[in-house]
Amino acid sequence: MMKNIGVLHPGEMGVAVARTLLNGGHQIWWASEARSPETRHRAASAALCDAVSIRGVCEQCEAIVSVCPPEFAEAIAQEVVSHGFRGLYIDANAISPLRARRICAILEAAGARFVDSSIIGLPPRNRHQTWIYLSGPHAAQAIPLFSGGPLEAEVLDGEIGKASALKMVFAAHTKGLAALRAAVLATAQEMGVLSDLERQWSRSGPPFAQAVESLQHVVPKSWRFVAEMNEIAATFEAAGMPAGFHNAAADVFARLAPLKGAADIELKTALRLLTRKL
């Protein structure tokens, strides 16, 4: 049966979520109010219906998927509650299990049903590239919505927080490693041994080009990773692990944030920004 589903908000990954829901035969709504021209263009290209405001989405839809930067996840949930939404709320943001449980409490206290969710992978073009994980008592109600692909949907056994925890530990490695490599390259440059490091890595380490490519890949998106690293740090702390590494990774990404959306950035420019020499 076709459902009206809201997607807040259709960035690159949000559009991938919306297309998966559309492929399942559902009608997808979004809120154009205060959104950028780029977001409006993405939504129009994906043939999403415009409810104008979040209030409009809440009034129109039986289910809502939240796909936003993690620092806004809780505020969006609170706004949805303020508009009287009582349907199925799927939080697919990169947040800690603790925050997921806090958002769950907000939604459930208002009479909505909450699904903890996370997305691992890049915005997909084909199936078997990117997964959306769902957990909690209402996850089984949500999974049929994502049957159309290209996102692959999977339910994780267990309570609210399992899907978020999987995202946190996965990103702790992939993005944490990218931050570490960025810091290593910047320190080597500052200490005057960057070419020596390149030579030594050719003998007994990762390919130098791989480390540089890793840095260049994260530079345009580093602004998005700052809050995510803080969420990972909170997750590690809750598990009894040191939070300092990912707090430092947040600092690394924050230093690169001025290069948001940049393309073809020279290595020396990124390294000087990391050591605050610009």
PDB file of C-alpha atoms in Angstrom:
ATOM      1  CA  MET A   1       0.000   0.000   0.000  1.00  0.00           C
ATOM      2  CA  MET A   2       1.315   3.435  -0.927  1.00  0.00           C
ATOM      3  CA  LYS A   3       2.251   5.658   2.006  1.00  0.00           C
ATOM      4  CA  ASN A   4       2.985   9.342   2.282  1.00  0.00           C
ATOM      5  CA  ILE A   5       6.523   9.606   3.688  1.00  0.00           C
ATOM      6  CA  GLY A   6       8.472  12.706   4.600  1.00  0.00           C
ATOM      7  CA  VAL A   7      12.243  13.073   4.179  1.00  0.00           C
ATOM      8  CA  LEU A   8      13.936  15.728   6.311  1.00  0.00           C
ATOM      9  CA  HIS A   9      16.074  16.865   4.507  1.00  0.00           C
ATOM     10  CA  PRO A  10      17.015  15.819   0.956  1.00  0.00           C
ATOM     11  CA  GLY A  11      20.757  16.344   0.812  1.00  0.00           C
ATOM     12  CA  GLU A  12      22.760  13.884  -1.257  1.00  0.00           C
ATOM     13  CA  MET A  13      22.035  10.989   1.082  1.00  0.00           C
ATOM     14  CA  GLY A  14      18.509  12.193   1.771  1.00  0.00           C
ATOM     15  CA  VAL A  15      17.753  12.027  -1.945  1.00  0.00           C
ATOM     16  CA  ALA A  16      19.113   8.462  -2.057  1.00  0.00           C
ATOM     17  CA  VAL A  17      16.718   7.606   0.783  1.00  0.00           C
ATOM     18  CA  ALA A  18      13.867   9.342  -1.033  1.00  0.00           C
ATOM     19  CA  ARG A  19      14.553   7.483  -4.282  1.00  0.00           C
ATOM     20  CA  THR A  20      14.549   4.159  -2.440  1.00  0.00           C
ATOM     21  CA  LEU A  21      11.182   5.029  -0.899  1.00  0.00           C
ATOM     22  CA  LEU A  22       9.863   6.182  -4.290  1.00  0.00           C
ATOM     23  CA  ASN A  23      11.010   2.913  -5.844  1.00  0.00           C
ATOM     24  CA  GLY A  24       8.893   1.147  -3.228  1.00  0.00           C
ATOM     25  CA  GLY A  25       5.820   2.872  -4.622  1.00  0.00           C
ATOM     26  CA  HIS A  26       5.417   5.597  -1.996  1.00  0.00           C
ATOM     27  CA  GLN A  27       4.802   9.325  -2.305  1.00  0.00           C
ATOM     28  CA  ILE A  28       7.628  11.375  -0.815  1.00  0.00           C
ATOM     29  CA  TRP A  29       7.318  14.830   0.721  1.00  0.00           C
ATOM     30  CA  TRP A  30       9.836  17.393   1.834  1.00  0.00           C
ATOM     31  CA  ALA A  31       9.866  20.931   3.258  1.00  0.00           C
ATOM     32  CA  SER A  32      11.335  23.645   1.028  1.00  0.00           C
ATOM     33  CA  GLU A  33      11.067  26.421   3.607  1.00  0.00           C
ATOM     34  CA  ALA A  34      14.494  27.979   4.290  1.00  0.00           C
ATOM     35  CA  ARG A  35      16.291  25.383   2.167  1.00  0.00           C
ATOM     36  CA  SER A  36      19.097  26.233  -0.254  1.00  0.00           C
ATOM     37  CA  PRO A  37      18.743  26.422  -4.056  1.00  0.00           C
ATOM     38  CA  GLU A  38      20.907  23.292  -4.285  1.00  0.00           C
ATOM     39  CA  THR A  39      18.539  21.352  -2.034  1.00  0.00           C
ATOM     40  CA  ARG A  40      15.529  22.629  -3.955  1.00  0.00           C
ATOM     41  CA  HIS A  41      17.126  21.464  -7.194  1.00  0.00           C
ATOM     42  CA  ARG A  42      17.866  17.993  -5.764  1.00  0.00           C
ATOM     43  CA  ALA A  43      14.312  17.622  -4.514  1.00  0.00           C
ATOM     44  CA  ALA A  44      12.850  18.731  -7.845  1.00  0.00           C
ATOM     45  CA  SER A  45      15.137  16.359  -9.763  1.00  0.00           C
ATOM     46  CA  ALA A  46      13.949  13.480  -7.569  1.00  0.00           C
ATOM     47  CA  ALA A  47      10.280  14.429  -8.131  1.00  0.00           C
ATOM     48  CA  LEU A  48       9.584  14.993  -4.441  1.00  0.00           C
ATOM     49  CA  CYS A  49       6.343  16.679  -3.369  1.00  0.00           C
ATOM     50  CA  ASP A  50       6.776  19.972  -1.546  1.00  0.00           C
ATOM     51  CA  ALA A  51       4.862  20.384   1.715  1.00  0.00           C
ATOM     52  CA  VAL A  52       6.643  23.763   2.144  1.00  0.00           C
ATOM     53  CA  SER A  53       7.140  23.473   5.916  1.00  0.00           C
ATOM     54  CA  ILE A  54       7.944  20.768   8.446  1.00  0.00           C
ATOM     55  CA  ARG A  55       4.450  21.334   9.795  1.00  0.00           C
ATOM     56  CA  GLY A  56       3.120  20.502   6.342  1.00  0.00           C
ATOM     57  CA  VAL A  57       5.177  17.308   6.223  1.00  0.00           C
ATOM     58  CA  CYS A  58       3.869  16.270   9.639  1.00  0.00           C
ATOM     59  CA  GLU A  59       0.266  16.878   8.578  1.00  0.00           C
ATOM     60  CA  GLN A  60       0.660  15.041   5.274  1.00  0.00           C
ATOM     61  CA  CYS A  61       2.766  12.007   6.170  1.00  0.00           C
ATOM     62  CA  GLU A  62       2.332   8.696   7.976  1.00  0.00           C
ATOM     63  CA  ALA A  63       6.096   8.239   8.338  1.00  0.00           C
ATOM     64  CA  ILE A  64       9.092  10.571   8.450  1.00  0.00           C
ATOM     65  CA  VAL A  65      12.759   9.808   7.819  1.00  0.00           C
ATOM     66  CA  SER A  66      15.230  12.247   9.359  1.00  0.00           C
ATOM     67  CA  VAL A  67      18.491  12.546   7.397  1.00  0.00           C
ATOM     68  CA  CYS A  68      20.380  15.621   8.568  1.00  0.00           C
ATOM     69  CA  PRO A  69      23.716  16.638  10.108  1.00  0.00           C
ATOM     70  CA  PRO A  70      23.871  15.032  13.563  1.00  0.00           C
ATOM     71  CA  GLU A  71      23.971  18.334  15.421  1.00  0.00           C
ATOM     72  CA  PHE A  72      20.425  19.059  14.216  1.00  0.00           C
ATOM     73  CA  ALA A  73      18.884  15.615  14.814  1.00  0.00           C
ATOM     74  CA  GLU A  74      17.400  16.377  18.211  1.00  0.00           C
ATOM     75  CA  ALA A  75      16.048  19.799  17.254  1.00  0.00           C
ATOM     76  CA  ILE A  76      14.279  18.370  14.203  1.00  0.00           C
ATOM     77  CA  ALA A  77      12.712  15.643  16.324  1.00  0.00           C
ATOM     78  CA  GLN A  78      11.477  18.249  18.792  1.00  0.00           C
ATOM     79  CA  GLU A  79      10.026  20.349  15.977  1.00  0.00           C
ATOM     80  CA  VAL A  80       8.233  17.328  14.531  1.00  0.00           C
ATOM     81  CA  VAL A  81       6.733  16.620  17.956  1.00  0.00           C
ATOM     82  CA  SER A  82       5.653  20.253  18.300  1.00  0.00           C
ATOM     83  CA  HIS A  83       3.548  19.859  15.149  1.00  0.00           C
ATOM     84  CA  GLY A  84       1.641  16.911  16.566  1.00  0.00           C
ATOM     85  CA  PHE A  85       3.192  14.112  14.510  1.00  0.00           C
ATOM     86  CA  ARG A  86       2.103  10.683  15.791  1.00  0.00           C
ATOM     87  CA  GLY A  87       3.315   8.383  13.034  1.00  0.00           C
ATOM     88  CA  LEU A  88       6.476   6.333  12.407  1.00  0.00           C
ATOM     89  CA  TYR A  89       9.677   8.376  12.880  1.00  0.00           C
ATOM     90  CA  ILE A  90      12.896   6.905  11.462  1.00  0.00           C
ATOM     91  CA  ASP A  91      16.026   8.671  12.662  1.00  0.00           C
ATOM     92  CA  ALA A  92      18.789   7.834  10.163  1.00  0.00           C
ATOM     93  CA  ASN A  93      21.370  10.308  11.460  1.00  0.00           C
ATOM     94  CA  ALA A  94      24.968   9.700  12.567  1.00  0.00           C
ATOM     95  CA  ILE A  95      24.276  10.010  16.286  1.00  0.00           C
ATOM     96  CA  SER A  96      25.390   8.199  19.426  1.00  0.00           C
ATOM     97  CA  PRO A  97      23.165   5.495  20.930  1.00  0.00           C
ATOM     98  CA  LEU A  98      22.647   7.787  23.920  1.00  0.00           C
ATOM     99  CA  ARG A  99      21.271  10.545  21.703  1.00  0.00           C
ATOM    100  CA  ALA A 100      19.144   8.041  19.785  1.00  0.00           C
ATOM    101  CA  ARG A 101      17.546   6.919  23.051  1.00  0.00           C
ATOM    102  CA  ARG A 102      16.990  10.540  24.067  1.00  0.00           C
ATOM    103  CA  ILE A 103      15.266  11.309  20.762  1.00  0.00           C
ATOM    104  CA  CYS A 104      13.232   8.115  21.122  1.00  0.00           C
ATOM    105  CA  ALA A 105      11.968   9.343  24.500  1.00  0.00           C
ATOM    106  CA  ILE A 106      10.932  12.669  22.960  1.00  0.00           C
ATOM    107  CA  LEU A 107       8.953  10.990  20.167  1.00  0.00           C
ATOM    108  CA  GLU A 108       7.379   8.262  22.257  1.00  0.00           C
ATOM    109  CA  ALA A 109       6.277  10.710  24.952  1.00  0.00           C
ATOM    110  CA  ALA A 110       4.313  12.485  22.218  1.00  0.00           C
ATOM    111  CA  GLY A 111       2.701   9.263  20.967  1.00  0.00           C
ATOM    112  CA  ALA A 112       4.897   8.607  17.905  1.00  0.00           C
ATOM    113  CA  ARG A 113       6.717   5.359  17.098  1.00  0.00           C
ATOM    114  CA  PHE A 114      10.505   5.602  16.881  1.00  0.00           C
ATOM    115  CA  VAL A 115      12.960   3.591  14.790  1.00  0.00           C
ATOM    116  CA  ASP A 116      16.693   3.885  15.377  1.00  0.00           C
ATOM    117  CA  SER A 117      18.452   3.825  12.023  1.00  0.00           C
ATOM    118  CA  SER A 118      21.814   4.460  10.403  1.00  0.00           C
ATOM    119  CA  ILE A 119      23.248   4.562   6.905  1.00  0.00           C
ATOM    120  CA  ILE A 120      26.658   3.132   6.032  1.00  0.00           C
ATOM    121  CA  GLY A 121      28.148   3.930   2.656  1.00  0.00           C
ATOM    122  CA  LEU A 122      28.045   6.673   0.048  1.00  0.00           C
ATOM    123  CA  PRO A 123      24.850   7.751  -1.757  1.00  0.00           C
ATOM    124  CA  PRO A 124      24.330   4.666  -3.938  1.00  0.00           C
ATOM    125  CA  ARG A 125      23.590   4.356  -7.635  1.00  0.00           C
ATOM    126  CA  ASN A 126      23.075   0.594  -7.538  1.00  0.00           C
ATOM    127  CA  ARG A 127      22.087  -2.041  -5.027  1.00  0.00           C
ATOM    128  CA  HIS A 128      24.585  -3.748  -2.686  1.00  0.00           C
ATOM    129  CA  GLN A 129      26.600  -0.548  -2.215  1.00  0.00           C
ATOM    130  CA  THR A 130      25.023   1.142   0.802  1.00  0.00           C
ATOM    131  CA  TRP A 131      23.007  -0.180   3.741  1.00  0.00           C
ATOM    132  CA  ILE A 132      20.381   1.355   5.976  1.00  0.00           C
ATOM    133  CA  TYR A 133      20.172  -0.427   9.320  1.00  0.00           C
ATOM    134  CA  LEU A 134      17.097  -0.349  11.557  1.00  0.00           C
ATOM    135  CA  SER A 135      16.681  -1.308  15.205  1.00  0.00           C
ATOM    136  CA  GLY A 136      14.119  -1.144  17.976  1.00  0.00           C
ATOM    137  CA  PRO A 137      10.630  -2.573  18.505  1.00  0.00           C
ATOM    138  CA  HIS A 138       9.162  -0.814  15.434  1.00  0.00           C
ATOM    139  CA  ALA A 139      11.978  -1.649  12.996  1.00  0.00           C
ATOM    140  CA  ALA A 140       9.941  -4.431  11.358  1.00  0.00           C
ATOM    141  CA  GLN A 141       7.273  -1.860  10.439  1.00  0.00           C
ATOM    142  CA  ALA A 142       9.870   0.321   8.738  1.00  0.00           C
ATOM    143  CA  ILE A 143      11.807  -2.181   6.673  1.00  0.00           C
ATOM    144  CA  PRO A 144       9.129  -2.746   3.967  1.00  0.00           C
ATOM    145  CA  LEU A 145       9.331   0.962   3.115  1.00  0.00           C
ATOM    146  CA  PHE A 146      12.871   0.454   1.769  1.00  0.00           C
ATOM    147  CA  SER A 147      12.218  -2.570  -0.441  1.00  0.00           C
ATOM    148  CA  GLY A 148      12.720  -0.757  -3.749  1.00  0.00           C
ATOM    149  CA  GLY A 149      16.473  -0.076  -3.539  1.00  0.00           C
ATOM    150  CA  PRO A 150      19.104   1.064  -4.228  1.00  0.00           C
ATOM    151  CA  LEU A 151      19.577   1.290  -0.452  1.00  0.00           C
ATOM    152  CA  GLU A 152      19.707  -2.158   1.135  1.00  0.00           C
ATOM    153  CA  ALA A 153      17.709  -2.358   4.375  1.00  0.00           C
ATOM    154  CA  GLU A 154      18.453  -4.673   7.288  1.00  0.00           C
ATOM    155  CA  VAL A 155      16.996  -5.026  10.780  1.00  0.00           C
ATOM    156  CA  LEU A 156      19.417  -5.435  13.680  1.00  0.00           C
ATOM    157  CA  ASP A 157      18.205  -7.474  16.636  1.00  0.00           C
ATOM    158  CA  GLY A 158      17.993  -5.590  19.883  1.00  0.00           C
ATOM    159  CA  GLU A 159      16.949  -2.330  21.411  1.00  0.00           C
ATOM    160  CA  ILE A 160      17.028   1.299  20.346  1.00  0.00           C
ATOM    161  CA  GLY A 161      20.664   2.300  19.866  1.00  0.00           C
ATOM    162  CA  LYS A 162      21.948  -0.778  18.035  1.00  0.00           C
ATOM    163  CA  ALA A 163      21.766   0.809  14.563  1.00  0.00           C
ATOM    164  CA  SER A 164      23.370   4.013  15.824  1.00  0.00           C
ATOM    165  CA  ALA A 165      26.109   2.062  17.599  1.00  0.00           C
ATOM    166  CA  LEU A 166      27.006   0.209  14.393  1.00  0.00           C
ATOM    167  CA  LYS A 167      27.325   3.512  12.526  1.00  0.00           C
ATOM    168  CA  MET A 168      29.475   4.986  15.288  1.00  0.00           C
ATOM    169  CA  VAL A 169      32.003   2.153  15.398  1.00  0.00           C
ATOM    170  CA  PHE A 170      32.161   1.879  11.600  1.00  0.00           C
ATOM    171  CA  ALA A 171      32.744   5.616  11.128  1.00  0.00           C
ATOM    172  CA  ALA A 172      35.138   5.661  14.094  1.00  0.00           C
ATOM    173  CA  HIS A 173      37.465   3.541  11.977  1.00  0.00           C
ATOM    174  CA  THR A 174      36.946   4.896   8.465  1.00  0.00           C
ATOM    175  CA  LYS A 175      36.743   8.622   9.210  1.00  0.00           C
ATOM    176  CA  GLY A 176      38.974   8.371  12.266  1.00  0.00           C
ATOM    177  CA  LEU A 177      41.696   6.834  10.099  1.00  0.00           C
ATOM    178  CA  ALA A 178      41.263   9.644   7.557  1.00  0.00           C
ATOM    179  CA  ALA A 179      41.690  12.228  10.326  1.00  0.00           C
ATOM    180  CA  LEU A 180      44.778  10.431  11.659  1.00  0.00           C
ATOM    181  CA  ARG A 181      46.384  10.331   8.226  1.00  0.00           C
ATOM    182  CA  ALA A 182      45.621  14.026   7.710  1.00  0.00           C
ATOM    183  CA  ALA A 183      47.277  14.855  11.027  1.00  0.00           C
ATOM    184  CA  VAL A 184      50.304  12.678  10.206  1.00  0.00           C
ATOM    185  CA  LEU A 185      50.813  14.376   6.837  1.00  0.00           C
ATOM    186  CA  ALA A 186      50.437  17.855   8.333  1.00  0.00           C
ATOM    187  CA  THR A 187      52.897  17.090  11.143  1.00  0.00           C
ATOM    188  CA  ALA A 188      55.411  15.602   8.702  1.00  0.00           C
ATOM    189  CA  GLN A 189      55.153  18.726   6.551  1.00  0.00           C
ATOM    190  CA  GLU A 190      55.609  21.006   9.574  1.00  0.00           C
ATOM    191  CA  MET A 191      58.644  19.025  10.770  1.00  0.00           C
ATOM    192  CA  GLY A 192      60.215  19.011   7.302  1.00  0.00           C
ATOM    193  CA  VAL A 193      60.094  15.250   6.793  1.00  0.00           C
ATOM    194  CA  LEU A 194      57.160  14.837   4.394  1.00  0.00           C
ATOM    195  CA  SER A 195      59.337  13.577   1.511  1.00  0.00           C
ATOM    196  CA  ASP A 196      61.209  11.305   3.932  1.00  0.00           C
ATOM    197  CA  LEU A 197      57.905   9.873   5.168  1.00  0.00           C
ATOM    198  CA  GLU A 198      56.866   9.243   1.576  1.00  0.00           C
ATOM    199  CA  ARG A 199      60.114   7.331   0.981  1.00  0.00           C
ATOM    200  CA  GLN A 200      59.760   5.296   4.190  1.00  0.00           C
ATOM    201  CA  TRP A 201      56.122   4.463   3.500  1.00  0.00           C
ATOM    202  CA  SER A 202      57.183   3.136   0.082  1.00  0.00           C
ATOM    203  CA  ARG A 203      59.350   0.671   2.018  1.00  0.00           C
ATOM    204  CA  SER A 204      57.165  -0.321   4.951  1.00  0.00           C
ATOM    205  CA  GLY A 205      53.857   1.473   5.148  1.00  0.00           C
ATOM    206  CA  PRO A 206      50.702   2.479   3.320  1.00  0.00           C
ATOM    207  CA  PRO A 207      51.218   3.940  -0.156  1.00  0.00           C
ATOM    208  CA  PHE A 208      51.830   7.674   0.193  1.00  0.00           C
ATOM    209  CA  ALA A 209      49.352   8.354  -2.601  1.00  0.00           C
ATOM    210  CA  GLN A 210      46.675   6.504  -0.640  1.00  0.00           C
ATOM    211  CA  ALA A 211      47.150   8.758   2.384  1.00  0.00           C
ATOM    212  CA  VAL A 212      47.046  11.882   0.213  1.00  0.00           C
ATOM    213  CA  GLU A 213      43.943  10.633  -1.597  1.00  0.00           C
ATOM    214  CA  SER A 214      42.278   9.969   1.759  1.00  0.00           C
ATOM    215  CA  LEU A 215      42.925  13.571   2.811  1.00  0.00           C
ATOM    216  CA  GLN A 216      41.735  15.037  -0.477  1.00  0.00           C
ATOM    217  CA  HIS A 217      38.589  12.911  -0.328  1.00  0.00           C
ATOM    218  CA  VAL A 218      37.517  14.223   3.088  1.00  0.00           C
ATOM    219  CA  VAL A 219      38.497  17.883   2.598  1.00  0.00           C
ATOM    220  CA  PRO A 220      35.276  19.045   0.856  1.00  0.00           C
ATOM    221  CA  LYS A 221      33.089  17.187   3.389  1.00  0.00           C
ATOM    222  CA  SER A 222      35.100  17.690   6.562  1.00  0.00           C
ATOM    223  CA  TRP A 223      32.652  20.264   7.941  1.00  0.00           C
ATOM    224  CA  ARG A 224      30.053  17.488   8.137  1.00  0.00           C
ATOM    225  CA  PHE A 225      32.309  15.206  10.163  1.00  0.00           C
ATOM    226  CA  VAL A 226      32.984  17.487  13.133  1.00  0.00           C
ATOM    227  CA  ALA A 227      29.731  16.755  14.971  1.00  0.00           C
ATOM    228  CA  GLU A 228      29.904  13.101  13.934  1.00  0.00           C
ATOM    229  CA  MET A 229      33.317  12.740  15.597  1.00  0.00           C
ATOM    230  CA  ASN A 230      31.875  14.269  18.766  1.00  0.00           C
ATOM    231  CA  GLU A 231      29.038  11.722  18.667  1.00  0.00           C
ATOM    232  CA  ILE A 232      31.594   8.930  18.255  1.00  0.00           C
ATOM    233  CA  ALA A 233      33.607  10.287  21.195  1.00  0.00           C
ATOM    234  CA  ALA A 234      30.458  10.189  23.345  1.00  0.00           C
ATOM    235  CA  THR A 235      29.819   6.607  22.201  1.00  0.00           C
ATOM    236  CA  PHE A 236      33.336   5.519  23.109  1.00  0.00           C
ATOM    237  CA  GLU A 237      33.103   7.226  26.483  1.00  0.00           C
ATOM    238  CA  ALA A 238      29.815   5.438  27.214  1.00  0.00           C
ATOM    239  CA  ALA A 239      31.536   2.143  26.403  1.00  0.00           C
ATOM    240  CA  GLY A 240      34.354   2.883  28.861  1.00  0.00           C
ATOM    241  CA  MET A 241      36.837   3.722  26.109  1.00  0.00           C
ATOM    242  CA  PRO A 242      38.927   6.907  25.821  1.00  0.00           C
ATOM    243  CA  ALA A 243      37.107   9.645  23.921  1.00  0.00           C
ATOM    244  CA  GLY A 244      40.198  11.740  23.215  1.00  0.00           C
ATOM    245  CA  PHE A 245      41.113  10.299  19.826  1.00  0.00           C
ATOM    246  CA  HIS A 246      37.823  11.221  18.186  1.00  0.00           C
ATOM    247  CA  ASN A 247      37.660  14.572  19.972  1.00  0.00           C
ATOM    248  CA  ALA A 248      40.997  15.246  18.289  1.00  0.00           C
ATOM    249  CA  ALA A 249      39.601  13.984  14.974  1.00  0.00           C
ATOM    250  CA  ALA A 250      36.797  16.533  15.341  1.00  0.00           C
ATOM    251  CA  ASP A 251      39.453  19.234  15.704  1.00  0.00           C
ATOM    252  CA  VAL A 252      41.240  17.996  12.562  1.00  0.00           C
ATOM    253  CA  PHE A 253      38.044  18.149  10.528  1.00  0.00           C
ATOM    254  CA  ALA A 254      37.132  21.554  11.992  1.00  0.00           C
ATOM    255  CA  ARG A 255      40.439  22.952  10.758  1.00  0.00           C
ATOM    256  CA  LEU A 256      39.615  21.721   7.237  1.00  0.00           C
ATOM    257  CA  ALA A 257      36.032  23.001   7.359  1.00  0.00           C
ATOM    258  CA  PRO A 258      36.812  26.310   5.562  1.00  0.00           C
ATOM    259  CA  LEU A 259      37.473  24.221   2.431  1.00  0.00           C
ATOM    260  CA  LYS A 260      33.808  23.099   2.348  1.00  0.00           C
ATOM    261  CA  GLY A 261      32.829  22.021  -1.158  1.00  0.00           C
ATOM    262  CA  ALA A 262      36.274  22.783  -2.574  1.00  0.00           C
ATOM    263  CA  ALA A 263      37.634  20.783  -5.479  1.00  0.00           C
ATOM    264  CA  ASP A 264      41.219  20.149  -6.593  1.00  0.00           C
ATOM    265  CA  ILE A 265      42.747  21.521  -3.411  1.00  0.00           C
ATOM    266  CA  GLU A 266      46.538  21.347  -3.425  1.00  0.00           C
ATOM    267  CA  LEU A 267      48.025  19.152  -0.716  1.00  0.00           C
ATOM    268  CA  LYS A 268      50.189  21.956   0.647  1.00  0.00           C
ATOM    269  CA  THR A 269      47.122  24.186   1.055  1.00  0.00           C
ATOM    270  CA  ALA A 270      45.282  21.585   3.138  1.00  0.00           C
ATOM    271  CA  LEU A 271      48.377  20.839   5.219  1.00  0.00           C
ATOM    272  CA  ARG A 272      49.016  24.508   5.960  1.00  0.00           C
ATOM    273  CA  LEU A 273      45.392  24.910   6.999  1.00  0.00           C
ATOM    274  CA  LEU A 274      45.708  21.928   9.331  1.00  0.00           C
ATOM    275  CA  THR A 275      48.709  23.522  11.060  1.00  0.00           C
ATOM    276  CA  ARG A 276      46.943  26.904  11.006  1.00  0.00           C
ATOM    277  CA  LYS A 277      49.640  28.533   8.904  1.00  0.00           C
ATOM    278  CA  LEU A 278      47.346  30.247   6.361  1.00  0.00           C
TER     279      LEU A 278
END
